[in-house]
Coordinates of C-alpha atoms in Angstrom, one line a residue:
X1 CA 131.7 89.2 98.7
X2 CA 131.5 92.9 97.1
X3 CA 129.0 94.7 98.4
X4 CA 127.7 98.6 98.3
X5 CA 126.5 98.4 101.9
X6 CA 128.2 97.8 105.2
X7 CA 124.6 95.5 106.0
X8 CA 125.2 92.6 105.6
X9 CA 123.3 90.8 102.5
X10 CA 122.0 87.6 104.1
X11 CA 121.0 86.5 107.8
X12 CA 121.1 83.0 108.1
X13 CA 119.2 82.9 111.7
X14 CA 115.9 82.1 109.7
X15 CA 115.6 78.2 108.6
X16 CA 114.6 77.9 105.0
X17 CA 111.3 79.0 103.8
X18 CA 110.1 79.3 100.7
X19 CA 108.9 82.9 101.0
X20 CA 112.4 85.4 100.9
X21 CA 112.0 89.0 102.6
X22 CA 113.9 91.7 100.0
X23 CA 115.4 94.2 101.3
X24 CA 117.1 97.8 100.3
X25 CA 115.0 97.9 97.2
X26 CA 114.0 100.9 94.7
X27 CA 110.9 102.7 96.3
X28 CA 109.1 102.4 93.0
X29 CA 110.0 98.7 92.9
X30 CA 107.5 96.8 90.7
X31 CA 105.9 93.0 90.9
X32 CA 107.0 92.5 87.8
X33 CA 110.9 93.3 88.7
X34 CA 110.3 90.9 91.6
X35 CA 109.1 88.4 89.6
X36 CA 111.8 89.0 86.6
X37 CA 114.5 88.5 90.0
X38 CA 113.0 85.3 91.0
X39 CA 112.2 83.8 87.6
X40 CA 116.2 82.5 87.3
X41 CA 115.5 80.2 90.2
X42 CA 112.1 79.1 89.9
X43 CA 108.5 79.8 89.2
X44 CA 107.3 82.7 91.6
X45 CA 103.6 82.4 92.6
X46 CA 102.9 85.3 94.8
X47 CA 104.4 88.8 95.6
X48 CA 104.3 91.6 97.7
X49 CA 105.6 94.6 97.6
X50 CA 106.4 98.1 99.0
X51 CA 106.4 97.4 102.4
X52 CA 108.0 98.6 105.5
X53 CA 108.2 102.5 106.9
X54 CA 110.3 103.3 103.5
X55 CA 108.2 101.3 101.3
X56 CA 111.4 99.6 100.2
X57 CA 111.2 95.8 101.1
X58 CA 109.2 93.0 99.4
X59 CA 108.6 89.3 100.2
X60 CA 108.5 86.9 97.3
X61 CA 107.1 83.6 97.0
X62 CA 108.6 80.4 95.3
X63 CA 105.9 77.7 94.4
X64 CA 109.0 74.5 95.9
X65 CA 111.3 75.1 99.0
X66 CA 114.4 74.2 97.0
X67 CA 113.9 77.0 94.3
X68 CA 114.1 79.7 97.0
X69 CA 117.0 78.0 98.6
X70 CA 118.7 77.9 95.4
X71 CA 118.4 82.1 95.4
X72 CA 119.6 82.1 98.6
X73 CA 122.4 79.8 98.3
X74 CA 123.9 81.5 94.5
X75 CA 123.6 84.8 95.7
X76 CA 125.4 83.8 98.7
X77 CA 128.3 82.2 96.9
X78 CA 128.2 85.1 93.9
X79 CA 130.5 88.0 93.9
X80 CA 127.9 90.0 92.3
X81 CA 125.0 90.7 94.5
X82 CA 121.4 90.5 93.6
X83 CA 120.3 94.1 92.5
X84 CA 117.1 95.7 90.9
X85 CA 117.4 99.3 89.2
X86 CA 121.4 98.9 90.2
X87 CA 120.5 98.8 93.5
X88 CA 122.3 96.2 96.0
X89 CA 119.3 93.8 97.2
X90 CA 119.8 92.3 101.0
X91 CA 117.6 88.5 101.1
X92 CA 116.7 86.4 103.7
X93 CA 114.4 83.8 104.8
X94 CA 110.8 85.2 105.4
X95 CA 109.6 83.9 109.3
X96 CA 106.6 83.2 107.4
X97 CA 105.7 80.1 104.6
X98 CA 103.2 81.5 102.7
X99 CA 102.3 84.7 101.9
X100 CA 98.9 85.0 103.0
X101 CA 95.8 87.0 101.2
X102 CA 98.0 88.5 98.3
X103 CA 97.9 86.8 94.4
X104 CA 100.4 87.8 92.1
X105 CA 100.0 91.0 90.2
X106 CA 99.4 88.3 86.8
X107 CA 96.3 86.9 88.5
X108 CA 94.5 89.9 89.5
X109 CA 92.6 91.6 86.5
X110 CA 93.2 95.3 86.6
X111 CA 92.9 97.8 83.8
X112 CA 96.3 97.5 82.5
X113 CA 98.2 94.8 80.3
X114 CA 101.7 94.0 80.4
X115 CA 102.7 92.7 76.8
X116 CA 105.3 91.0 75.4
X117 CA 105.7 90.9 71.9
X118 CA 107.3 87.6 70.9
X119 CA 109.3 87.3 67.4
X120 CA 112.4 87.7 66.0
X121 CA 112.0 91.4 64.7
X122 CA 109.9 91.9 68.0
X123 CA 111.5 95.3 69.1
X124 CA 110.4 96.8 65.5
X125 CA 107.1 96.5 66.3
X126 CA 105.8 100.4 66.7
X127 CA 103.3 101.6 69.5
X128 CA 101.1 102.3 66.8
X129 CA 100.2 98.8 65.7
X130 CA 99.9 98.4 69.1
X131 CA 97.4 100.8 69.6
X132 CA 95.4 98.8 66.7
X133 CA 95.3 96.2 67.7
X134 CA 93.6 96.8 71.4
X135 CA 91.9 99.9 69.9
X136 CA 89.9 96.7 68.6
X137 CA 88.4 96.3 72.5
X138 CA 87.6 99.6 73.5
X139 CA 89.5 102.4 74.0
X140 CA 93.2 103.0 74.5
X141 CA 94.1 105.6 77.2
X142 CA 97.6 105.4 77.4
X143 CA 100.7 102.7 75.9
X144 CA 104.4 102.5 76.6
X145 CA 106.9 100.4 75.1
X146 CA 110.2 99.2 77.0
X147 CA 112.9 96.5 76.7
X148 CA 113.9 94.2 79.8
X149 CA 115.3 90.8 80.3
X150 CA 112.2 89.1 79.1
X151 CA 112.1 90.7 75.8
X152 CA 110.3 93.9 74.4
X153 CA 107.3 94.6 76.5
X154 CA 104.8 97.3 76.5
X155 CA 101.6 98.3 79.1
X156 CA 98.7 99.0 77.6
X157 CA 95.9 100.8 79.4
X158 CA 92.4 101.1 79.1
X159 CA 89.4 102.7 81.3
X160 CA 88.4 99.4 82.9
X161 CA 89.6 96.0 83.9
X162 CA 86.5 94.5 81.9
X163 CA 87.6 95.8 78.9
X164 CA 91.0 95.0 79.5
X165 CA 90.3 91.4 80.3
X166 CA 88.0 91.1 77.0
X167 CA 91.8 91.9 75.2
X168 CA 93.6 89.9 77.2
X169 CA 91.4 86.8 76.4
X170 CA 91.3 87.0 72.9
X171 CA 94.7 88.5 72.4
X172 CA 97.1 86.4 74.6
X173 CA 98.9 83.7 72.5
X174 CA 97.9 84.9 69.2
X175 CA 99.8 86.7 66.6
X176 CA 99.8 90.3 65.3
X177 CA 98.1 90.1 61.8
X178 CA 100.0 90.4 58.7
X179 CA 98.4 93.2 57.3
X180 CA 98.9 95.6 59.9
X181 CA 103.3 94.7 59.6
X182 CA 105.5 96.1 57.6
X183 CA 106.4 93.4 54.8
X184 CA 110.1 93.2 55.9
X185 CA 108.9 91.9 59.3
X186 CA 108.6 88.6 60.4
X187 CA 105.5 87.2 62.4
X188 CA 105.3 88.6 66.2
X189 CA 102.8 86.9 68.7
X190 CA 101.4 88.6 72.2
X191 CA 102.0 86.9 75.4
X192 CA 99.7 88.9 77.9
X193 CA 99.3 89.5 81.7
X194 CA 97.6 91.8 84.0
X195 CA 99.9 94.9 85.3
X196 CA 99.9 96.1 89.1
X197 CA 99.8 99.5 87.2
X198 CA 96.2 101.7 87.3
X199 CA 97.2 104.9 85.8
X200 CA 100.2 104.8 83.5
X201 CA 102.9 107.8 83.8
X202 CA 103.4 109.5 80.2
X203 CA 105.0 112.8 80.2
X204 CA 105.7 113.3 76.3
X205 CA 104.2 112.0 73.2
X206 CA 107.0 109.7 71.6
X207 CA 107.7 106.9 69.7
X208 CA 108.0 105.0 72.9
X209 CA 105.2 106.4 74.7
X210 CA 101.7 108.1 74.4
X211 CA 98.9 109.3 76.1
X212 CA 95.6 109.7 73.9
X213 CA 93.7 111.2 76.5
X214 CA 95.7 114.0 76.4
X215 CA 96.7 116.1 72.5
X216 CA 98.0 118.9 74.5
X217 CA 100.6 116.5 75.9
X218 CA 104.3 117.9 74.9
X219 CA 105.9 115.9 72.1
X220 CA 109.4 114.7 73.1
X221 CA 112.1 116.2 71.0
X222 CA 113.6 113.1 69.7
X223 CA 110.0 112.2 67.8
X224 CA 110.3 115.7 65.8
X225 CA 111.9 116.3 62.7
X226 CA 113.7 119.8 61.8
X227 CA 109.9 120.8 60.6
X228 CA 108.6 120.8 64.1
X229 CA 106.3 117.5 63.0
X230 CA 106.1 114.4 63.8
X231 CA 108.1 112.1 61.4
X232 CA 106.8 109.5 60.4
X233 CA 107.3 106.2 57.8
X234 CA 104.9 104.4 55.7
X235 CA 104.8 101.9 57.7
X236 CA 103.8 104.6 60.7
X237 CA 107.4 104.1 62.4
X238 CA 108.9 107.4 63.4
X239 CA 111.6 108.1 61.0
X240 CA 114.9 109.0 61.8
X241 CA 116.2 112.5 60.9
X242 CA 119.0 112.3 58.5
X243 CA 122.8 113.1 59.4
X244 CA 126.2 112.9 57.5
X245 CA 127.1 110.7 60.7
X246 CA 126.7 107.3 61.4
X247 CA 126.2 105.4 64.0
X248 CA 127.0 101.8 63.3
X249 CA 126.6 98.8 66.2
X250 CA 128.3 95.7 65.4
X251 CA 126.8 92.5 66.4
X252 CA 128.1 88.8 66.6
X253 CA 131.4 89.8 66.8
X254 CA 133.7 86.6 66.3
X255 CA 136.6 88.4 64.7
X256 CA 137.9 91.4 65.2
X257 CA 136.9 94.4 63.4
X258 CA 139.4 97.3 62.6
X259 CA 139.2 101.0 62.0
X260 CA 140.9 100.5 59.2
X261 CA 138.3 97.7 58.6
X262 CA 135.4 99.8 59.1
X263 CA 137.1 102.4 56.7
X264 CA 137.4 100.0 53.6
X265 CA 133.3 99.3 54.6
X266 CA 132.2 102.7 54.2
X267 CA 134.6 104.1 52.3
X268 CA 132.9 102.1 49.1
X269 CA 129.8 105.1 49.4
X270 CA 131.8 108.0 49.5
X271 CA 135.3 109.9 50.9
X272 CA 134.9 109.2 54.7
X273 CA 136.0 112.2 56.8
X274 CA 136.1 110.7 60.2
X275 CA 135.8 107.4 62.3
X276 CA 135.5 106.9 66.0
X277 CA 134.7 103.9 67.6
X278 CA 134.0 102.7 71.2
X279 CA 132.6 100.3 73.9
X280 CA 128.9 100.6 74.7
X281 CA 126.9 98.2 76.7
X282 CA 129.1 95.5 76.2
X283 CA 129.7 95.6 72.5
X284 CA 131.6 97.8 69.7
X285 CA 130.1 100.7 68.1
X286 CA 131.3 103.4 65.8
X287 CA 131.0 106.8 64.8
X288 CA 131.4 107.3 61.0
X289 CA 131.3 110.8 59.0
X290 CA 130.7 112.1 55.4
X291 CA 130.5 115.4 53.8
X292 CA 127.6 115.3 53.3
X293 CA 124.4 113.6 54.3
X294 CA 123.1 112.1 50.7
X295 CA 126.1 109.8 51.0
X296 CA 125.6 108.6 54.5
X297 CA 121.9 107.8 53.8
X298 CA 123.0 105.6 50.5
X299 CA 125.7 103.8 53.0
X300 CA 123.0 103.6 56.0
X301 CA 120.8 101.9 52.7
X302 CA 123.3 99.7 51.7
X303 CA 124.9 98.7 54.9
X304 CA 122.2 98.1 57.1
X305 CA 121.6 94.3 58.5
X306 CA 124.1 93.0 56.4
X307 CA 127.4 91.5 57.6
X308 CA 130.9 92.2 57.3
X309 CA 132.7 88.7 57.2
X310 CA 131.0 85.5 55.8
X311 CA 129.2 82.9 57.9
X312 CA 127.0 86.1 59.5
X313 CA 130.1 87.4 61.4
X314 CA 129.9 90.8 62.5
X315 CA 126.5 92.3 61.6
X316 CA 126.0 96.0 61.2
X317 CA 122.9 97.7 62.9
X318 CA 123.4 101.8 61.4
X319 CA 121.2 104.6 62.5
X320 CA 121.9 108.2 62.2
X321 CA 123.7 110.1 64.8
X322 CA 122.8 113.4 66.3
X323 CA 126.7 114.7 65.6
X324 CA 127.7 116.8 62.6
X325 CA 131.3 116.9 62.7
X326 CA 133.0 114.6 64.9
X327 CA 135.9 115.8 67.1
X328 CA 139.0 113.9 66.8
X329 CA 141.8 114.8 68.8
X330 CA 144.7 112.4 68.3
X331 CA 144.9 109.6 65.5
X332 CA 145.4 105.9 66.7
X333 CA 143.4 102.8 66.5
X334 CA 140.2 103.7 67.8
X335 CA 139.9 107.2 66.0
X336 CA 141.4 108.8 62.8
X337 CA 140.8 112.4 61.1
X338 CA 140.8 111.1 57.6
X339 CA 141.0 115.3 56.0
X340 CA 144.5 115.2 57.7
X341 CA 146.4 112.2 55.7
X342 CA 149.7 112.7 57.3
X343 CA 148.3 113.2 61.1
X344 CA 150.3 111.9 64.1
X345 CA 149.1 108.3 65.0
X346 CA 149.5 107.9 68.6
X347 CA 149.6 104.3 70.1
X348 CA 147.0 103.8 72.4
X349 CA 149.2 101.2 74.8
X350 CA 150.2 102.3 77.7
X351 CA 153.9 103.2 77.7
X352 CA 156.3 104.1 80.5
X353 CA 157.0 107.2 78.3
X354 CA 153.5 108.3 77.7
X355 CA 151.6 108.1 74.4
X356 CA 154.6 107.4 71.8
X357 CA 153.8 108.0 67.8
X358 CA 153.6 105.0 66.2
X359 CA 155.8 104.9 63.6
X360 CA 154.3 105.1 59.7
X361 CA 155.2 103.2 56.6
X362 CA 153.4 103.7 53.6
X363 CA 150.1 105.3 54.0
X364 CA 148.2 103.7 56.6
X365 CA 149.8 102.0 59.7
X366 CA 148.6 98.2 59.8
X367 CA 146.5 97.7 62.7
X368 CA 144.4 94.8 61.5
X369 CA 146.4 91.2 61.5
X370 CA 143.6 88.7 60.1
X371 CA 145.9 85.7 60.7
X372 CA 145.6 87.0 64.7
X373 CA 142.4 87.9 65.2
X374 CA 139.9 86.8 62.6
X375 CA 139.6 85.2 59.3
X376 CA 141.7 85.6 56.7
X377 CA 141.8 88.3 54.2
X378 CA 140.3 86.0 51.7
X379 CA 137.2 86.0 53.9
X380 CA 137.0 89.5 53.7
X381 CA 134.0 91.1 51.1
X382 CA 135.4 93.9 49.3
X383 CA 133.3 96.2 47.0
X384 CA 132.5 94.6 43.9
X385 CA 130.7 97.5 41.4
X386 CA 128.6 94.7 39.5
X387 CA 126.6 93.2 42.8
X388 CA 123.9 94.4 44.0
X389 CA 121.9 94.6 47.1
X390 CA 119.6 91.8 46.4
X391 CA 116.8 91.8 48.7
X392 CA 115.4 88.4 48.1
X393 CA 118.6 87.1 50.4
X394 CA 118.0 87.0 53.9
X395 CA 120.0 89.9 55.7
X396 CA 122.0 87.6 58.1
X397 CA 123.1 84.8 55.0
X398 CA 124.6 87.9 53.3
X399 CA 128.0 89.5 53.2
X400 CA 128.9 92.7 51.8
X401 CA 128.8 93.0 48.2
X402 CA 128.6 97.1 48.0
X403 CA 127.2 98.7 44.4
X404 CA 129.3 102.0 43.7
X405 CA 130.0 104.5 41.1
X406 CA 133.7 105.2 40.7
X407 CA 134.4 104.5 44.4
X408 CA 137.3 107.0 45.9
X409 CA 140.3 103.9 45.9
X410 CA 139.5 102.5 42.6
X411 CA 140.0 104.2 39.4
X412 CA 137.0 105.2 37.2
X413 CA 136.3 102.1 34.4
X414 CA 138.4 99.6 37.1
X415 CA 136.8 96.3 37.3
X416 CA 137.5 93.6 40.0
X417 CA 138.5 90.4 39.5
X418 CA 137.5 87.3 42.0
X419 CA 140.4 85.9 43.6
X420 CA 139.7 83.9 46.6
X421 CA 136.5 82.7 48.5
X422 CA 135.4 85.9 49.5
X423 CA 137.5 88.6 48.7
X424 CA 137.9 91.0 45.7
X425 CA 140.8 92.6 43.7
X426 CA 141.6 95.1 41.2
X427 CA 143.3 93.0 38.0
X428 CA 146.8 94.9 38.6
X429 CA 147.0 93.8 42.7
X430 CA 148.4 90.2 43.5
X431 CA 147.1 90.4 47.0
X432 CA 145.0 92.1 49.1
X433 CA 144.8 96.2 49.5
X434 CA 143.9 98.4 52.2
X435 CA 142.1 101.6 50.7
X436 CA 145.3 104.3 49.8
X437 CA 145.2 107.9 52.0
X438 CA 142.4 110.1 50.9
X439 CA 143.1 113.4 50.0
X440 CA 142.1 116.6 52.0
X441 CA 138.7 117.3 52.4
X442 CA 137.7 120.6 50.6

């Protein structure tokens, strides 16, 4: 069994109880983790934590033997170790059954809530609706928004566990009201409990965060916009500020998506200059620059929700990066310098003679085999000038169908003819094109 630690991460002198001792926990180890660690095995009725000399050890309490003995027994047998905060976790037996004078943090009424906001398009909900809603109660003192394994979450604090309970009881269960969401959104319903938290930690005014006891408070740099204000939407979300790169996440990814892929997307909005894509938190994301930024924010526009293969395949979340001018150092299948067409590609294999250049036919070297890795070209969308982003379609039901004027690989007046399920060519092709080279960037 891996391990971080030469201790040894269970003792198996204690017979079975249903209370498990922690050990080698975060000193600023929360009930809630505890209970978020326990809630894979069983229903956890009683916690309590920072204890020992370090404060970092915990005893948790299953309500049935067997669900702590099934913790005991998977993390036993698992080659990954139990952790909180990335931390190795050591468990035992506890020498005692019960733990004795201590409810869970849930059942103790304190002046914080812990909310989770339930809904699809839950993690669009902004801290000021939040702050709405329980402004409704009495006043707010301080929110922050968070995402865990149970979903988005927020703590909301007030001055007083009365008026905090008052919320709680006529808040838990129910549903944000229309009115106060943006149309786009779909209903969102609280599920509330009391916090271990008294006096919430806010040390800049953000969109995740703020403190309205304090207006002197610093505002964190990522909530202000070139004018040193705060930006904000309509619909009192903080706005993004606007870049000629974008950031593009790919979602429900079934078949395999291409740089060369990902160039035929984009290029429909405008000459791309440069593409780099990567691995982040366990799924694919991509760097993708214009000249200029009116073109990325009409592809951002376009592109957003919307997915790149039929059947909801491959979904594209786009927000703007903080770059300006991407830096590519070698062309191969994960990045390419579009302003130099005729660029080295370099294979990314390993070799036993280093990086070799892969060798170029044509224009573009083929990465993308659809008859390997995906669907086949036919299922493919290509830009079609006469559709339009129709918004009455739900996001996830469409493909991409991109409006352009005179896009870069097409000629001016060129009108594309249907020729498969899901695919579109120019009347002269017989098959299927990949966009030709573009032409220096000047």
């Amino acid at each position: 069994m891996s391990s971080v630690s030469s201790q040894p991460q269970f003792r198996y002198t204690q017979p079975p109880s249903k209370v498990l001792h922690l050990r080698n926990l975060p000193w600023e180890c929360t009930e809630e983790e505890l209970i978020e660690l326990g809630k894979p095995f069983g229903k956890v009725v009683n916690t309590k934590c920072n204890v020992g000399a370090n404060q970092n050890q915990a005893f948790i309490e299953f309500a049935d033997l067997n669900q702590a003995i099934a913790m005991i027994t998977y993390y036993s047998q698992s080659s990954e170790p139990a952790q909180v905060r990335g931390k190795t976790v050591y468990l035992q037996y506890s020498n005692r059954q019960e733990i004795v004078n201590n409810k869970t943090t849930a059942d103790v009424a304190g002046n914080v809530l812990l909310v989770t906001i339930e809904g699809s398009d839950a993690r669009l909900v902004n801290i000021d609706v939040l702050h709405l809603v329980f402004s409704a109660f009495g006043f707010v003192h301080k929110i922050t928004t968070f995402e865990k394994t149970a979903g988005f979450q927020a703590l909301v604090q007030f001055s007083d566990s009365e008026t905090a309970s008052s919320a709680k009881n006529a808040l838990d269960g129910r549903s944000i009201p229309r009115y106060l969401l943006p149309e786009h959104l779909g209903p969102c319903s609280l599920r509330i409990t009391y916090s271990g938290h008294t006096d919430l930690s806010v040390k800049f005014q953000s969109h995740r965060s703020r403190d309205y006891t304090n207006p002197y408070l610093p505002i964190a740099p990522s909530a202000i916009e070139a004018s040193g204000q705060f930006s904000v939407g309509v619909d009192g979300k903080k706005l993004e500020p606007e870049s000629n790169v974008l950031l593009a996440s790919i979602e429900n990814m079934q078949y395999a998506v291409t740089l060369d892929v990902l160039h035929m997307v984009f290029s429909a909005f405008g000459p791309v200059q440069k593409i780099a894509m990567f691995d982040k938190n366990g799924g694919l994301q991509a760097l993708i620059q214009y000249p200029d930024v009116k073109t990325a924010v009409v592809a951002k526009e376009a592109l957003e929700g919307h997915c790149i293969y039929d059947g909801g395949f491959c979904k594209l979340h786009i927000s703007y990066s903080r770059h300006t001018d991407l830096s590519i150092k070698v062309n191969n299948d994960r990045s390419r310098d579009y302003t130099i067409p005729n660029g080295p590609m370099v294979n990314s294999q390993p070799s036993i003679l280093g990086q070799q250049p892969v060798q170029m036919q044509g224009h573009v070297a083929q990465q993308y085999n659809g008859a390997q890795f995906g669907p086949t070209p036919e299922q493919l969308m290509m830009p079609q000038p006469s559709a339009g982003w129709g918004v009455s379609v739900p996001a996830s039901q469409q493909t991409i169908s991109m409006h352009m004027n005179n896009p870069p690989y097409m000629p001016p007046g060129a009108m594309l003819t249907q020729m498969g399920p899901g695919m579109m060519y120019p009347p002269s092709q017989s098959g299927p094109q990949y966009p030709p080279p573009m032409p220096p960037y000047r």
